[in-house]
Amino acid sequence: MPITKTETGKPIWAHRTPKARLVMWVGWLALVALFIFCWQVMTQGTIWFFVYDAPRQAADITSRMFPPQWGYFNELWLPLWDTLNIATLGTLISIVLAVPVAFLAARNTTPSVRFVRPVALFIIVSSRSINALIWGLLLVAVIGPGVFAGVIAIALRSIGFVAKLLYEAIEEIDETQVEAINATGASAMQRLDYGIVPQILPAFAGISVFRWDINIRESTVLGLVGAGGLGLKLQASINVLAWGQVTTIFIMILATVMLSEWVSAKVRHSLI
């Protein structure tokens, strides 16, 4: 902390030196200039009339959304079942594929840090970098619309999430337990079964349930790109301007997400 002196010779403690204060202000000015530049780039094609008119349009649509069409609930049970299947099956497939990827990515279990681990990390990054909606668009174009495309999209999106958290848990295990098992002359599979797996099981259970909870939310909108579920009904209702049906679908999605959140919390609490 710099020290300056007054005319009477008494020291004054300063939080920063004059040079540090100058650098800080220059940094703030550069940040403001960067924000202004980015704002101009993002809004150069904006039609501000529509922006100013947005509150009126939002109020008009909101007024049309009430009251909800409660009778439309009877048409949502099958799409809801599809949504739950998309989330559940996609999560199960991703877990099966993510477990070996996680062991190949962890430094203490990979057979090759130089060659195999980078490949596993590339798979993880690739999966996490592409949103489920983009996976859905690609898969609908490749294998056609329907629930199957949604299941594969959720699975491909979830592999990176599960594998990343799992391989971090593998790298954080207590190595003394593995060393103790090695001292008994155990094989590589026995070290894995008795030294590593028991330590990561709680984390694995929590990660799996948490990802299933996330996938419930993501699968509700996959129908917007033709991948089945409640999103398909939502897109159809929006296309025909049936705002009462849209409200009903929103209520169904909200109730489903709240229920999945409650189930996820209970299961994680019981497993961890």
C-alpha positions as a printed NumPy array, in Angstrom:
array([[  0.   ,   0.   ,   0.   ],
       [  1.657,   3.335,  -1.038],
       [  2.385,   6.073,   1.513],
       [  2.353,   9.838,   0.844],
       [  3.038,  12.685,   3.243],
       [  1.264,  15.943,   3.897],
       [  3.002,  19.322,   4.432],
       [  3.138,  18.609,   8.164],
       [  4.967,  15.376,   7.489],
       [  2.126,  13.064,   8.555],
       [  1.819,   9.932,   6.411],
       [ -1.328,   9.31 ,   4.392],
       [ -2.119,   5.752,   3.408],
       [ -3.414,   5.451,  -0.175],
       [ -5.165,   2.403,  -1.602],
       [ -3.399,   2.728,  -4.986],
       [ -0.478,   4.621,  -6.429],
       [ -1.212,   7.438,  -8.91 ],
       [  0.037,   5.186, -11.708],
       [ -2.28 ,   2.352, -10.639],
       [ -5.237,   4.758, -10.491],
       [ -4.422,   6.01 , -13.987],
       [ -4.239,   2.462, -15.332],
       [ -7.572,   1.64 , -13.673],
       [ -9.321,   4.64 , -15.225],
       [ -7.839,   3.888, -18.65 ],
       [ -9.13 ,   0.339, -18.306],
       [-12.63 ,   1.547, -17.433],
       [-12.645,   3.98 , -20.37 ],
       [-11.543,   1.183, -22.715],
       [-14.326,  -1.04 , -21.388],
       [-16.926,   1.704, -21.952],
       [-15.619,   2.288, -25.47 ],
       [-15.779,  -1.438, -26.212],
       [-19.373,  -1.589, -24.917],
       [-20.416,   1.347, -27.116],
       [-18.765,  -0.234, -30.163],
       [-20.437,  -3.603, -29.549],
       [-23.803,  -1.919, -28.993],
       [-23.525,  -0.102, -32.335],
       [-22.589,  -3.328, -34.127],
       [-25.475,  -5.281, -32.592],
       [-28.117,  -2.616, -33.2  ],
       [-27.112,  -1.316, -36.624],
       [-29.874,  -3.336, -38.317],
       [-32.51 ,  -2.782, -35.639],
       [-35.814,  -1.245, -36.651],
       [-36.496,   0.87 , -33.596],
       [-40.17 ,   1.362, -34.451],
       [-40.779,  -2.309, -33.652],
       [-38.799,  -1.96 , -30.423],
       [-40.896,   1.005, -29.308],
       [-44.074,  -0.84 , -30.298],
       [-43.037,  -4.046, -28.46 ],
       [-44.765,  -3.223, -25.131],
       [-48.095,  -2.693, -26.89 ],
       [-47.726,  -5.914, -28.876],
       [-46.74 ,  -7.852, -25.75 ],
       [-49.762,  -6.509, -23.881],
       [-52.043,  -7.46 , -26.785],
       [-50.715, -11.037, -26.965],
       [-50.87 , -11.419, -23.188],
       [-54.515, -10.352, -23.172],
       [-55.269, -13.042, -25.777],
       [-53.525, -15.728, -23.708],
       [-56.106, -15.53 , -20.919],
       [-58.115, -17.395, -19.987],
       [-56.275, -20.639, -20.839],
       [-58.105, -23.339, -22.773],
       [-58.304, -25.891, -19.982],
       [-59.946, -28.47 , -22.22 ],
       [-56.775, -28.562, -24.316],
       [-55.029, -30.469, -21.513],
       [-56.516, -33.726, -22.83 ],
       [-54.496, -33.345, -26.032],
       [-51.205, -32.804, -24.168],
       [-50.847, -36.065, -22.249],
       [-49.322, -37.99 , -25.166],
       [-46.868, -35.181, -26.073],
       [-45.974, -34.958, -22.379],
       [-45.25 , -38.686, -22.348],
       [-43.068, -38.204, -25.443],
       [-41.204, -35.39 , -23.695],
       [-40.51 , -37.546, -20.638],
       [-39.333, -40.397, -22.857],
       [-37.038, -38.08 , -24.811],
       [-35.434, -36.808, -21.611],
       [-35.163, -40.204, -19.91 ],
       [-33.933, -42.27 , -22.865],
       [-31.573, -39.517, -23.976],
       [-30.096, -39.33 , -20.479],
       [-29.636, -43.102, -20.277],
       [-27.893, -43.248, -23.654],
       [-25.628, -40.347, -22.731],
       [-24.659, -41.993, -19.435],
       [-23.711, -45.24 , -21.19 ],
       [-21.531, -43.33 , -23.667],
       [-20.149, -40.763, -21.206],
       [-18.762, -43.202, -18.621],
       [-15.996, -44.654, -20.844],
       [-15.235, -41.18 , -22.212],
       [-14.812, -39.897, -18.645],
       [-12.378, -42.681, -17.72 ],
       [-10.397, -42.011, -20.903],
       [-10.279, -38.281, -20.118],
       [ -9.2  , -38.555, -16.449],
       [ -5.443, -38.315, -16.002],
       [ -5.307, -41.116, -13.447],
       [ -7.279, -43.649, -15.526],
       [ -6.538, -42.836, -19.179],
       [ -4.294, -45.309, -20.999],
       [ -2.469, -42.437, -22.741],
       [ -2.268, -38.826, -21.571],
       [ -0.701, -37.733, -24.855],
       [ -2.991, -39.423, -27.382],
       [ -6.171, -40.897, -25.855],
       [ -6.948, -38.115, -23.379],
       [ -7.014, -35.308, -26.002],
       [ -9.455, -37.337, -28.105],
       [-11.744, -37.853, -25.094],
       [-11.542, -34.152, -24.204],
       [-12.378, -33.247, -27.796],
       [-15.518, -35.393, -27.604],
       [-16.511, -33.681, -24.361],
       [-15.953, -30.176, -25.726],
       [-17.743, -30.952, -28.991],
       [-20.796, -32.266, -27.161],
       [-20.982, -29.327, -24.771],
       [-20.412, -26.709, -27.462],
       [-23.521, -27.523, -29.518],
       [-26.938, -26.746, -28.069],
       [-29.651, -29.387, -27.999],
       [-31.775, -27.359, -30.43 ],
       [-28.937, -27.342, -32.953],
       [-28.465, -31.09 , -32.518],
       [-32.215, -31.424, -33.048],
       [-32.129, -29.391, -36.258],
       [-29.3  , -31.495, -37.635],
       [-30.879, -34.808, -36.67 ],
       [-34.322, -33.886, -37.977],
       [-32.666, -33.106, -41.306],
       [-30.748, -36.409, -41.247],
       [-33.185, -38.977, -39.799],
       [-36.45 , -37.083, -40.095],
       [-38.773, -35.497, -37.534],
       [-40.028, -37.389, -34.508],
       [-39.211, -38.523, -31.014],
       [-36.157, -40.55 , -32.07 ],
       [-34.395, -37.411, -33.303],
       [-35.138, -35.768, -29.968],
       [-33.725, -38.7  , -28.   ],
       [-30.466, -38.681, -29.957],
       [-30.209, -34.875, -29.712],
       [-30.553, -34.99 , -25.921],
       [-28.037, -37.838, -25.725],
       [-25.429, -36.06 , -27.837],
       [-25.852, -32.862, -25.842],
       [-25.578, -34.658, -22.484],
       [-22.465, -36.735, -23.155],
       [-20.121, -33.813, -22.631],
       [-21.879, -32.621, -19.47 ],
       [-21.852, -36.013, -17.758],
       [-18.354, -36.952, -18.91 ],
       [-16.797, -33.646, -17.838],
       [-18.181, -33.724, -14.296],
       [-17.463, -37.426, -13.964],
       [-13.843, -37.272, -15.101],
       [-13.25 , -34.388, -12.693],
       [-14.654, -36.562,  -9.909],
       [-12.353, -39.409, -10.981],
       [ -9.307, -37.144, -10.835],
       [-10.251, -36.006,  -7.317],
       [-10.451, -39.478,  -5.739],
       [ -8.334, -40.473,  -2.747],
       [ -5.334, -42.2  ,  -4.314],
       [ -4.348, -43.847,  -1.027],
       [ -7.248, -46.29 ,  -1.395],
       [ -6.045, -47.253,  -4.875],
       [ -2.485, -47.646,  -3.575],
       [ -3.712, -49.917,  -0.787],
       [ -5.479, -52.141,  -3.319],
       [ -2.367, -52.159,  -5.516],
       [ -0.367, -53.402,  -2.552],
       [ -2.495, -56.551,  -2.469],
       [ -1.499, -57.409,  -6.043],
       [ -4.896, -56.543,  -7.523],
       [ -5.398, -56.403, -11.267],
       [ -6.332, -53.25 , -13.182],
       [-10.036, -54.183, -13.192],
       [ -9.952, -54.908,  -9.469],
       [ -8.365, -51.514,  -8.808],
       [-11.148, -49.972, -10.859],
       [-13.935, -51.959,  -9.159],
       [-12.753, -51.599,  -5.566],
       [-10.612, -48.475,  -5.562],
       [-12.188, -45.972,  -7.951],
       [-15.825, -46.851,  -8.63 ],
       [-16.963, -46.825,  -4.953],
       [-15.503, -43.344,  -4.536],
       [-17.249, -41.819,  -7.552],
       [-20.64 , -43.546,  -7.232],
       [-22.263, -40.719,  -5.183],
       [-21.021, -38.1  ,  -7.642],
       [-22.11 , -40.259, -10.584],
       [-25.637, -40.639,  -9.175],
       [-25.939, -36.914,  -8.513],
       [-24.65 , -35.984, -11.969],
       [-27.027, -38.403, -13.705],
       [-30.127, -37.206, -11.871],
       [-29.159, -33.561, -12.299],
       [-28.676, -34.043, -16.038],
       [-32.042, -35.793, -16.315],
       [-33.637, -32.769, -14.644],
       [-31.972, -30.455, -17.167],
       [-33.018, -32.673, -20.062],
       [-36.662, -32.48 , -19.004],
       [-36.48 , -28.742, -19.598],
       [-34.572, -28.991, -22.863],
       [-36.825, -31.698, -24.297],
       [-39.914, -29.507, -23.848],
       [-38.701, -27.171, -26.585],
       [-37.145, -29.683, -29.   ],
       [-40.511, -29.983, -30.712],
       [-39.979, -26.455, -32.037],
       [-37.543, -27.979, -34.532],
       [-39.672, -31.072, -35.207],
       [-38.174, -33.438, -32.614],
       [-41.477, -34.336, -30.915],
       [-42.867, -33.659, -27.457],
       [-44.682, -30.661, -26.051],
       [-42.677, -28.292, -28.213],
       [-44.396, -29.666, -31.3  ],
       [-47.791, -28.731, -29.887],
       [-46.421, -25.345, -28.828],
       [-45.177, -24.603, -32.321],
       [-48.495, -25.664, -33.873],
       [-50.494, -23.464, -31.479],
       [-48.277, -20.44 , -32.134],
       [-48.581, -20.928, -35.896],
       [-52.387, -20.705, -35.739],
       [-52.312, -17.904, -33.124],
       [-54.166, -20.061, -30.584],
       [-52.855, -18.127, -27.594],
       [-55.191, -19.802, -25.121],
       [-53.663, -23.151, -26.077],
       [-50.182, -21.644, -25.728],
       [-50.974, -20.672, -22.143],
       [-52.201, -24.178, -21.408],
       [-48.966, -25.634, -22.808],
       [-46.915, -23.196, -20.723],
       [-48.77 , -24.33 , -17.606],
       [-48.112, -27.962, -18.503],
       [-44.395, -27.275, -19.069],
       [-44.119, -25.332, -15.815],
       [-45.805, -28.1  , -13.83 ],
       [-43.583, -30.742, -15.462],
       [-40.383, -28.819, -14.726],
       [-41.408, -28.171, -11.123],
       [-42.212, -31.867, -10.628],
       [-38.911, -32.958, -12.173],
       [-37.059, -30.469,  -9.96 ],
       [-38.745, -31.914,  -6.865],
       [-38.011, -35.506,  -7.924],
       [-34.409, -34.626,  -8.758],
       [-33.86 , -32.951,  -5.398],
       [-35.357, -35.901,  -3.498],
       [-33.321, -38.476,  -5.394],
       [-30.065, -36.539,  -5.013],
       [-30.73 , -36.084,  -1.311],
       [-31.292, -39.799,  -0.848],
       [-28.275, -40.873,  -2.916],
       [-25.637, -38.391,  -1.833]])
